[in-house]
């Protein structure tokens, strides 16, 4: 039993932009913390100075903020157990490494990459799993000193005692057992002095009071090593929950080709945070609720026992579904910010609410809103090929009837326009509505005409019908002449 208060964490290495897989890990940690009124901590694992970049740290924090995944403890927000950037915690790691050395549980290893590679090759060739032989453990203090004096670079290895079984109860996958004989002594400090992932990650989870680590199952085999380390340091190990990885649409690891995109790319493409959160919360986790949920509601209904055990496939059509749901749900004010300045510039202030009301069901991305703003407010509509065909087939007479119908209208009312046009031209059903839509919007499908017509306004309505008369007449002249 883990009696410590619930605290989860997200511990990214800032080596690139966040993508779907690690965003989902962050989300699950956030949801589980909020489900249990616990804390959510952010720790930046930037010990690998050659790869980590400050701009990625900034970017990932911006990404989390954009999604609404506020961290209670971590960089910027602070907390009493920091610093929360591993690059600022070297002294702590040194203290704990020294404890292991003093206890005889860690030793310098002078083996070169080349030697280690050769050793692994020999083991694999003999049908054994590759593990470090423990060669440098046998060095006498004099031999160690001599190598140091010669300046031979050394890593620090943790000694894993043979003959034990490490057991833990994974909160997603259930009971796990690992034989220490398969593990081998592993590196906890690189030869450049920086701490290795296994070590600082485990030490920090313990020192920062993390009670549950939710992470990708690619880390599952790291866990017994980390449990051994914490045990050797008399530090409390958190609980672990390893979640299946997100794979591409073809079942293979995510790649650009199979749909993996960075969160920044999704945001730039116009995806809304609610869409990403609702989609990712369901990638590998079942909810009973079918509709769009707020983050609070996603958290309330989140349950580790509902995390799937098989890899989750990334499916862009599902993401699109949640995007449409999110656009339906977003406040008008937020929607205006989202569609951007180009749309705002086209839509007159008096029409703002009516425009959004009209086009919202037909908008998935800001570019759609721009498209409909142009279709409504441009002096001339651009006719799509199918719209032009419908106009030509309907003939100039139909639009002449429609034009004179406009003259009779008391108000700009599409159903009255359609009814008047019908009584004059005799057209009904599709033959009535389709050409009117084609002439007035340039397309055969789109938002409700009853909502668009008042926005199009009398002048443009007139001009567009007139243009349809001309287009149809030109076509019949061409055919007949
Ligand atoms: N920095 C590690 C990573 O990004 C953290 C793994 C973990 O969650 O423990 O993979």
Coordinates of C-alpha atoms and ligand atoms in Angstrom, one line a residue:
X1 CA 0.0 0.0 0.0
X2 CA 1.2 3.4 -0.8
X3 CA 0.0 5.8 1.9
X4 CA 1.6 8.9 0.6
X5 CA -0.8 11.6 -0.8
X6 CA -1.7 11.2 -4.5
X7 CA 0.8 12.9 -6.7
X8 CA 1.5 12.1 -10.3
X9 CA 4.1 13.7 -12.6
X10 CA 5.1 14.3 -16.1
X11 CA 8.9 14.1 -16.6
X12 CA 9.7 14.9 -20.2
X13 CA 13.2 15.2 -21.6
X14 CA 13.3 18.4 -23.7
X15 CA 14.9 16.8 -26.7
X16 CA 12.2 17.7 -29.2
X17 CA 8.6 18.9 -29.5
X18 CA 5.9 17.0 -27.6
X19 CA 4.0 14.6 -29.9
X20 CA 0.8 12.7 -29.5
X21 CA 2.4 9.9 -27.4
X22 CA 4.0 12.0 -24.7
X23 CA 1.1 14.4 -24.6
X24 CA -1.1 11.5 -23.8
X25 CA 1.2 10.5 -21.0
X26 CA 1.0 14.0 -19.5
X27 CA -2.8 14.0 -19.9
X28 CA -3.2 10.7 -18.1
X29 CA -1.1 11.8 -15.2
X30 CA -3.0 15.1 -15.0
X31 CA -6.4 13.3 -15.2
X32 CA -5.5 10.8 -12.6
X33 CA -4.2 13.4 -10.2
X34 CA -7.4 15.5 -10.6
X35 CA -9.5 12.4 -10.4
X36 CA -8.2 11.8 -6.9
X37 CA -7.8 15.5 -5.8
X38 CA -4.1 14.9 -5.9
X39 CA -1.2 17.0 -7.2
X40 CA 0.3 17.0 -10.7
X41 CA 4.0 17.7 -10.9
X42 CA 6.2 18.7 -13.9
X43 CA 9.9 17.9 -13.9
X44 CA 12.2 18.6 -16.7
X45 CA 14.7 15.8 -17.3
X46 CA 17.4 17.9 -19.0
X47 CA 20.5 16.1 -17.8
X48 CA 21.7 15.2 -21.3
X49 CA 23.2 18.6 -22.0
X50 CA 24.0 17.7 -25.6
X51 CA 20.5 16.9 -26.6
X52 CA 18.2 18.9 -24.3
X53 CA 17.4 22.4 -25.3
X54 CA 15.9 25.2 -23.4
X55 CA 13.6 26.1 -26.3
X56 CA 12.1 22.7 -26.1
X57 CA 11.5 23.2 -22.4
X58 CA 9.7 26.5 -23.1
X59 CA 7.8 24.8 -26.0
X60 CA 6.6 21.9 -23.9
X61 CA 5.4 24.2 -21.1
X62 CA 3.5 26.3 -23.7
X63 CA 2.0 23.1 -25.0
X64 CA 0.8 21.9 -21.6
X65 CA -0.6 25.4 -20.8
X66 CA -2.4 25.4 -24.2
X67 CA -4.0 22.1 -23.3
X68 CA -5.0 23.4 -19.9
X69 CA -2.8 20.8 -18.1
X70 CA -1.6 23.2 -15.4
X71 CA 1.0 21.7 -13.1
X72 CA 0.7 22.3 -9.3
X73 CA 4.4 21.9 -8.8
X74 CA 7.3 22.4 -11.2
X75 CA 9.1 25.1 -13.1
X76 CA 7.5 28.5 -13.0
X77 CA 4.7 27.4 -10.7
X78 CA 7.3 26.5 -8.0
X79 CA 6.9 24.2 -5.0
X80 CA 8.9 23.3 -1.9
X81 CA 10.6 20.2 -3.4
X82 CA 12.4 21.8 -6.3
X83 CA 14.4 22.7 -8.2
X84 CA 12.3 20.9 -10.9
X85 CA 14.9 21.0 -13.6
X86 CA 17.3 18.1 -13.3
X87 CA 20.1 20.2 -14.7
X88 CA 19.9 22.2 -11.4
X89 CA 20.0 19.1 -9.1
X90 CA 23.5 17.9 -9.6
X91 CA 24.4 18.2 -6.0
X92 CA 21.5 16.0 -4.9
X93 CA 22.5 13.3 -7.4
X94 CA 26.1 13.5 -6.2
X95 CA 25.0 13.0 -2.6
X96 CA 22.9 9.9 -3.4
X97 CA 25.6 8.5 -5.7
X98 CA 28.1 8.9 -2.8
X99 CA 25.8 7.0 -0.5
X100 CA 25.8 4.1 -2.9
X101 CA 29.6 4.2 -3.3
X102 CA 30.0 4.3 0.5
X103 CA 27.7 1.3 0.9
X104 CA 29.8 -0.6 -1.6
X105 CA 26.8 -0.7 -4.0
X106 CA 28.3 1.4 -6.8
X107 CA 31.7 1.2 -8.4
X108 CA 33.6 2.9 -11.2
X109 CA 33.6 1.2 -14.6
X110 CA 36.4 1.8 -17.1
X111 CA 35.1 -0.3 -19.9
X112 CA 35.1 1.4 -23.2
X113 CA 32.1 1.4 -25.5
X114 CA 34.0 -0.9 -27.8
X115 CA 34.7 -3.4 -25.0
X116 CA 31.1 -3.4 -23.9
X117 CA 29.9 -3.9 -27.5
X118 CA 32.2 -6.8 -27.9
X119 CA 31.0 -8.3 -24.6
X120 CA 27.4 -8.0 -25.7
X121 CA 28.1 -9.6 -29.0
X122 CA 29.8 -12.6 -27.4
X123 CA 26.9 -13.1 -25.0
X124 CA 24.3 -12.9 -27.8
X125 CA 26.3 -15.3 -29.9
X126 CA 26.3 -17.7 -27.0
X127 CA 22.5 -17.4 -26.8
X128 CA 22.6 -15.5 -23.5
X129 CA 20.8 -12.2 -22.9
X130 CA 23.3 -9.3 -23.0
X131 CA 24.2 -7.9 -19.6
X132 CA 27.3 -6.3 -18.1
X133 CA 29.7 -8.9 -16.8
X134 CA 30.6 -7.0 -13.7
X135 CA 34.3 -7.0 -14.8
X136 CA 35.2 -3.6 -13.2
X137 CA 33.6 -4.6 -9.9
X138 CA 36.5 -6.9 -9.3
X139 CA 39.1 -4.1 -9.6
X140 CA 41.2 -3.5 -6.5
X141 CA 41.4 0.0 -5.0
X142 CA 44.9 0.2 -6.4
X143 CA 43.8 -0.7 -9.9
X144 CA 41.1 1.9 -9.7
X145 CA 43.5 4.5 -8.5
X146 CA 46.0 3.7 -11.2
X147 CA 43.4 4.1 -14.0
X148 CA 42.2 7.3 -12.5
X149 CA 45.8 8.6 -12.4
X150 CA 46.0 7.8 -16.1
X151 CA 42.9 9.8 -16.7
X152 CA 40.8 6.8 -18.0
X153 CA 37.2 7.9 -18.1
X154 CA 34.9 6.0 -15.8
X155 CA 31.1 5.6 -15.5
X156 CA 29.6 4.7 -12.2
X157 CA 27.7 1.4 -12.0
X158 CA 25.1 0.2 -9.6
X159 CA 25.7 -3.3 -8.4
X160 CA 22.7 -5.6 -8.9
X161 CA 22.8 -8.6 -6.6
X162 CA 22.1 -11.9 -8.4
X163 CA 19.5 -14.4 -7.3
X164 CA 16.7 -12.0 -6.4
X165 CA 13.2 -11.3 -7.8
X166 CA 11.9 -7.8 -8.0
X167 CA 8.1 -7.7 -7.8
X168 CA 5.7 -4.9 -8.1
X169 CA 2.0 -4.5 -8.8
X170 CA 1.7 -2.4 -11.9
X171 CA -1.5 -0.3 -11.7
X172 CA -2.4 -1.1 -15.3
X173 CA -0.7 -4.4 -16.1
X174 CA -1.0 -6.1 -12.8
X175 CA 1.7 -8.1 -10.9
X176 CA 5.2 -8.0 -12.4
X177 CA 8.2 -10.1 -11.6
X178 CA 11.8 -9.6 -12.8
X179 CA 14.8 -11.8 -12.0
X180 CA 17.9 -9.7 -11.0
X181 CA 20.1 -12.3 -12.8
X182 CA 18.7 -10.8 -16.1
X183 CA 19.5 -7.2 -15.2
X184 CA 23.2 -6.8 -14.7
X185 CA 25.0 -3.9 -13.1
X186 CA 23.9 -0.7 -14.8
X187 CA 25.3 2.8 -15.3
X188 CA 24.0 5.5 -12.9
X189 CA 26.5 8.2 -13.8
X190 CA 27.9 8.8 -17.3
X191 CA 31.6 9.3 -17.8
X192 CA 31.0 13.0 -18.3
X193 CA 29.7 13.1 -14.7
X194 CA 26.0 13.6 -15.6
X195 CA 23.5 11.3 -13.9
X196 CA 21.9 8.6 -16.0
X197 CA 18.2 8.4 -16.5
X198 CA 17.5 5.4 -14.3
X199 CA 19.1 7.1 -11.4
X200 CA 18.0 10.7 -11.3
X201 CA 14.5 9.8 -12.5
X202 CA 14.0 7.4 -9.6
X203 CA 15.7 9.6 -7.0
X204 CA 13.6 12.6 -8.0
X205 CA 10.3 10.7 -8.0
X206 CA 11.1 9.7 -4.4
X207 CA 12.4 13.1 -3.2
X208 CA 9.5 14.9 -4.9
X209 CA 6.9 12.7 -3.2
X210 CA 5.5 11.3 -6.4
X211 CA 3.1 8.5 -5.4
X212 CA 2.3 7.2 -8.9
X213 CA 4.3 7.2 -12.1
X214 CA 2.1 6.8 -15.3
X215 CA 4.4 6.3 -18.2
X216 CA 4.8 4.4 -21.5
X217 CA 5.4 0.7 -21.3
X218 CA 8.7 1.1 -23.1
X219 CA 9.9 2.0 -19.5
X220 CA 8.5 -1.2 -18.0
X221 CA 11.9 -3.0 -17.9
X222 CA 13.5 0.1 -16.3
X223 CA 11.2 -0.2 -13.3
X224 CA 12.9 -3.1 -11.5
X225 CA 16.2 -1.3 -11.8
X226 CA 14.7 1.8 -10.3
X227 CA 13.0 -0.1 -7.5
X228 CA 16.4 -1.7 -6.6
X229 CA 18.1 1.7 -6.6
X230 CA 15.5 3.2 -4.3
X231 CA 15.6 0.3 -2.0
X232 CA 19.4 0.6 -1.8
X233 CA 19.0 4.3 -0.9
X234 CA 16.2 3.6 1.6
X235 CA 13.9 5.8 -0.5
X236 CA 10.3 5.1 -1.1
X237 CA 9.4 3.8 -4.5
X238 CA 6.3 5.2 -6.1
X239 CA 3.6 3.0 -7.6
X240 CA 3.9 2.5 -11.4
X241 CA 1.4 2.3 -14.2
X242 CA 2.7 1.4 -17.6
X243 CA 0.5 2.4 -20.4
X244 CA 0.6 0.8 -23.9
X245 CA 2.2 3.0 -26.5
X246 CA 0.4 4.9 -29.2
X247 CA 1.1 3.3 -32.5
X248 CA 0.6 4.6 -36.1
X249 CA -2.4 3.8 -38.2
X250 CA -0.5 0.8 -39.6
X251 CA 0.3 -0.7 -36.1
X252 CA 4.0 0.3 -36.3
X253 CA 5.6 2.9 -34.0
X254 CA 4.3 6.4 -34.7
X255 CA 6.1 8.2 -37.5
X256 CA 5.3 11.2 -39.6
X257 CA 4.0 9.0 -42.3
X258 CA 1.5 7.2 -40.1
X259 CA 0.1 10.4 -38.6
X260 CA 2.3 11.4 -35.8
X261 CA 2.4 15.1 -35.5
X262 CA 3.8 17.3 -32.8
X263 CA 1.3 19.1 -30.7
X264 CA 2.5 22.4 -32.2
X265 CA 1.7 21.2 -35.6
X266 CA -1.8 20.2 -34.5
X267 CA -2.3 23.6 -32.9
X268 CA -1.0 25.4 -36.0
X269 CA -3.4 23.3 -38.1
X270 CA -6.3 24.8 -36.0
X271 CA -7.1 21.9 -33.7
X272 CA -8.6 23.0 -30.5
X273 CA -7.3 21.9 -27.0
X274 CA -10.7 20.3 -26.2
X275 CA -10.5 18.2 -29.3
X276 CA -7.0 17.0 -28.5
X277 CA -7.8 16.3 -24.9
X278 CA -11.0 14.4 -25.7
X279 CA -9.3 12.4 -28.4
X280 CA -6.2 11.5 -26.4
X281 CA -8.2 10.7 -23.3
X282 CA -9.9 8.0 -25.4
X283 CA -6.7 6.7 -27.1
X284 CA -6.3 3.6 -25.0
X285 CA -8.9 4.4 -22.3
X286 CA -12.6 3.8 -22.5
X287 CA -15.2 6.3 -21.4
X288 CA -18.9 5.6 -21.2
X289 CA -19.8 9.1 -22.2
X290 CA -20.0 9.6 -25.9
X291 CA -20.0 13.4 -26.0
X292 CA -17.4 16.1 -25.5
X293 CA -16.2 16.4 -21.9
X294 CA -14.5 19.2 -20.1
X295 CA -11.1 18.4 -18.6
X296 CA -12.7 18.2 -15.1
X297 CA -15.3 15.8 -16.4
X298 CA -12.6 13.7 -18.2
X299 CA -10.7 13.6 -14.9
X300 CA -13.8 12.6 -12.9
X301 CA -14.5 9.7 -15.2
X302 CA -10.9 8.6 -15.7
X303 CA -10.1 5.2 -14.3
X304 CA -6.7 3.4 -14.5
X305 CA -8.7 0.1 -14.6
X306 CA -10.1 1.3 -17.9
X307 CA -6.8 1.8 -19.6
X308 CA -6.4 -0.8 -22.4
X309 CA -3.7 -3.4 -22.4
X310 CA -3.0 -3.4 -26.1
X311 CA -1.3 -0.6 -28.2
X312 CA -3.5 2.3 -29.1
X313 CA -3.8 3.3 -32.7
X314 CA -3.6 6.8 -33.7
X315 CA -6.6 7.6 -35.8
X316 CA -6.9 11.0 -37.4
X317 CA -10.6 10.6 -38.3
X318 CA -11.3 10.2 -34.6
X319 CA -9.4 13.3 -33.9
X320 CA -11.4 15.1 -36.5
X321 CA -14.6 13.9 -34.9
X322 CA -13.6 15.5 -31.6
X323 CA -12.5 18.6 -33.4
X324 CA -16.0 19.1 -34.8
X325 CA -17.5 18.4 -31.4
X326 CA -15.1 21.0 -29.9
X327 CA -16.0 23.6 -32.5
X328 CA -19.7 23.1 -31.7
X329 CA -19.0 23.6 -28.0
X330 CA -16.6 26.5 -28.0
X331 CA -17.9 29.9 -26.8
X332 CA -18.6 32.5 -29.5
X333 CA -15.9 34.7 -28.0
X334 CA -13.2 32.0 -28.1
X335 CA -14.3 31.0 -31.5
X336 CA -13.7 34.5 -32.9
X337 CA -10.2 34.5 -31.4
X338 CA -9.7 31.1 -33.0
X339 CA -10.8 32.0 -36.5
X340 CA -8.4 34.9 -36.6
X341 CA -8.1 38.4 -38.0
X342 CA -8.8 37.6 -41.6
X343 CA -12.3 36.4 -40.8
X344 CA -12.9 39.2 -38.4
X345 CA -11.9 41.7 -41.1
X346 CA -14.5 40.3 -43.5
X347 CA -17.5 40.1 -41.2
X348 CA -19.2 43.4 -40.3
X349 CA -19.6 43.9 -36.5
X350 CA -23.4 43.8 -36.7
X351 CA -23.3 40.3 -38.3
X352 CA -20.9 38.7 -35.9
X353 CA -23.3 36.5 -33.9
X354 CA -25.5 35.7 -36.9
X355 CA -22.5 34.7 -39.0
X356 CA -21.1 32.3 -36.4
X357 CA -24.6 30.9 -35.9
X358 CA -24.9 30.3 -39.6
X359 CA -21.5 28.8 -40.4
X360 CA -20.5 27.0 -37.1
X361 CA -21.9 23.6 -38.2
X362 CA -19.8 23.8 -41.4
X363 CA -16.6 24.8 -39.7
X364 CA -13.9 22.4 -38.7
X365 CA -10.9 24.7 -39.0
X366 CA -10.4 28.4 -39.2
X367 CA -9.8 28.1 -42.9
X368 CA -13.5 26.9 -43.2
X369 CA -14.7 30.1 -41.5
X370 CA -12.6 32.1 -43.9
X371 CA -14.0 30.3 -46.8
X372 CA -17.6 31.0 -45.7
X373 CA -16.8 34.6 -44.8
X374 CA -15.6 35.1 -48.4
X375 CA -18.6 33.2 -49.8
X376 CA -20.9 35.5 -48.0
X377 CA -19.2 38.9 -48.2
X378 CA -17.2 38.9 -51.4
X379 CA -18.5 41.1 -54.1
X380 CA -18.5 38.1 -56.4
X381 CA -18.8 34.4 -55.5
X382 CA -16.4 31.9 -57.1
X383 CA -18.6 29.2 -58.7
X384 CA -17.4 25.7 -58.3
X385 CA -17.6 23.5 -61.4
X386 CA -20.7 21.6 -60.1
X387 CA -22.4 24.8 -59.1
X388 CA -21.8 26.3 -62.6
X389 CA -23.3 23.1 -64.2
X390 CA -26.4 23.3 -62.0
X391 CA -26.8 27.0 -62.9
X392 CA -26.4 26.3 -66.6
X393 CA -28.9 23.4 -66.5
X394 CA -31.5 25.5 -64.6
X395 CA -31.3 28.1 -67.4
X396 CA -31.5 31.9 -67.4
X397 CA -35.3 31.9 -67.1
X398 CA -35.2 30.3 -63.7
X399 CA -32.9 33.1 -62.3
X400 CA -35.0 35.8 -64.0
X401 CA -38.0 34.5 -62.1
X402 CA -35.9 34.5 -59.0
X403 CA -34.7 38.1 -59.6
X404 CA -38.2 39.4 -60.0
X405 CA -39.2 37.3 -56.9
X406 CA -36.5 39.3 -55.0
X407 CA -38.3 42.5 -55.9
X408 CA -41.5 41.3 -54.3
X409 CA -39.9 40.4 -51.0
X410 CA -40.8 42.4 -47.9
X411 CA -37.7 41.1 -46.0
X412 CA -34.6 39.1 -46.9
X413 CA -36.2 35.8 -46.2
X414 CA -34.9 32.7 -48.0
X415 CA -38.1 30.7 -47.7
X416 CA -40.2 33.5 -49.1
X417 CA -37.6 33.9 -52.0
X418 CA -37.8 30.2 -52.7
X419 CA -41.6 30.2 -52.5
X420 CA -41.9 33.2 -54.9
X421 CA -39.4 31.7 -57.3
X422 CA -41.3 28.4 -57.2
X423 CA -44.6 30.0 -58.0
X424 CA -43.1 31.9 -60.9
X425 CA -40.8 29.2 -62.4
X426 CA -42.7 26.1 -61.5
X427 CA -39.5 24.5 -60.1
X428 CA -39.7 22.6 -56.9
X429 CA -37.6 20.4 -54.6
X430 CA -34.0 20.0 -55.6
X431 CA -34.5 21.8 -58.9
X432 CA -35.6 24.8 -56.9
X433 CA -33.2 24.8 -53.9
X434 CA -30.0 23.6 -55.6
X435 CA -29.7 26.4 -58.3
X436 CA -30.5 29.0 -55.7
X437 CA -27.8 27.8 -53.4
X438 CA -25.4 27.5 -56.3
X439 CA -26.0 31.1 -57.5
X440 CA -25.9 32.6 -54.0
X441 CA -22.9 30.8 -52.5
X442 CA -21.1 29.3 -55.5
X443 CA -21.4 25.8 -54.1
X444 CA -23.9 23.0 -53.8
X445 CA -23.5 22.4 -50.1
X446 CA -23.0 24.6 -47.1
X447 CA -24.7 26.3 -44.2
X448 CA -28.4 26.8 -44.0
X449 CA -29.6 29.2 -46.7
X450 CA -32.1 30.8 -44.4
X451 CA -29.3 31.9 -42.2
X452 CA -26.9 33.0 -45.0
X453 CA -29.3 35.0 -47.1
X454 CA -29.8 37.9 -44.6
X455 CA -26.0 38.1 -44.3
X456 CA -25.5 38.1 -48.1
X457 CA -27.8 41.1 -48.2
X458 CA -30.0 42.6 -50.9
X459 CA -27.3 44.0 -53.1
X460 CA -25.2 40.9 -53.3
X461 CA -28.2 38.7 -53.7
X462 CA -29.3 40.8 -56.6
X463 CA -25.8 40.7 -58.2
X464 CA -25.4 37.0 -57.8
X465 CA -28.7 36.2 -59.3
X466 CA -28.0 38.5 -62.2
X467 CA -24.7 36.8 -62.7
X468 CA -26.4 33.4 -62.7
X469 CA -28.8 34.7 -65.4
X470 CA -25.7 35.7 -67.5
X471 CA -23.8 32.5 -66.9
X472 CA -26.8 30.4 -67.9
X473 CA -27.6 32.6 -70.9
X474 CA -23.9 32.5 -72.1
X475 CA -24.0 28.7 -71.9
X476 CA -27.2 28.4 -73.9
X477 CA -25.9 30.8 -76.5
X478 CA -22.8 28.7 -76.8
X479 CA -24.8 25.5 -77.1
X480 CA -27.3 26.9 -79.6
X481 CA -25.0 29.2 -81.5
Ligands
LIG1 N1 12.4 11.7 -19.2 C1 11.8 10.4 -19.4 C2 11.2 10.3 -20.8 O1 10.9 11.4 -21.4 C3 10.8 10.1 -18.4 C4 10.3 8.7 -18.3 C5 9.4 8.6 -17.1 O2 8.2 9.0 -17.3 O3 9.8 8.0 -16.1 O4 11.1 9.3 -21.4

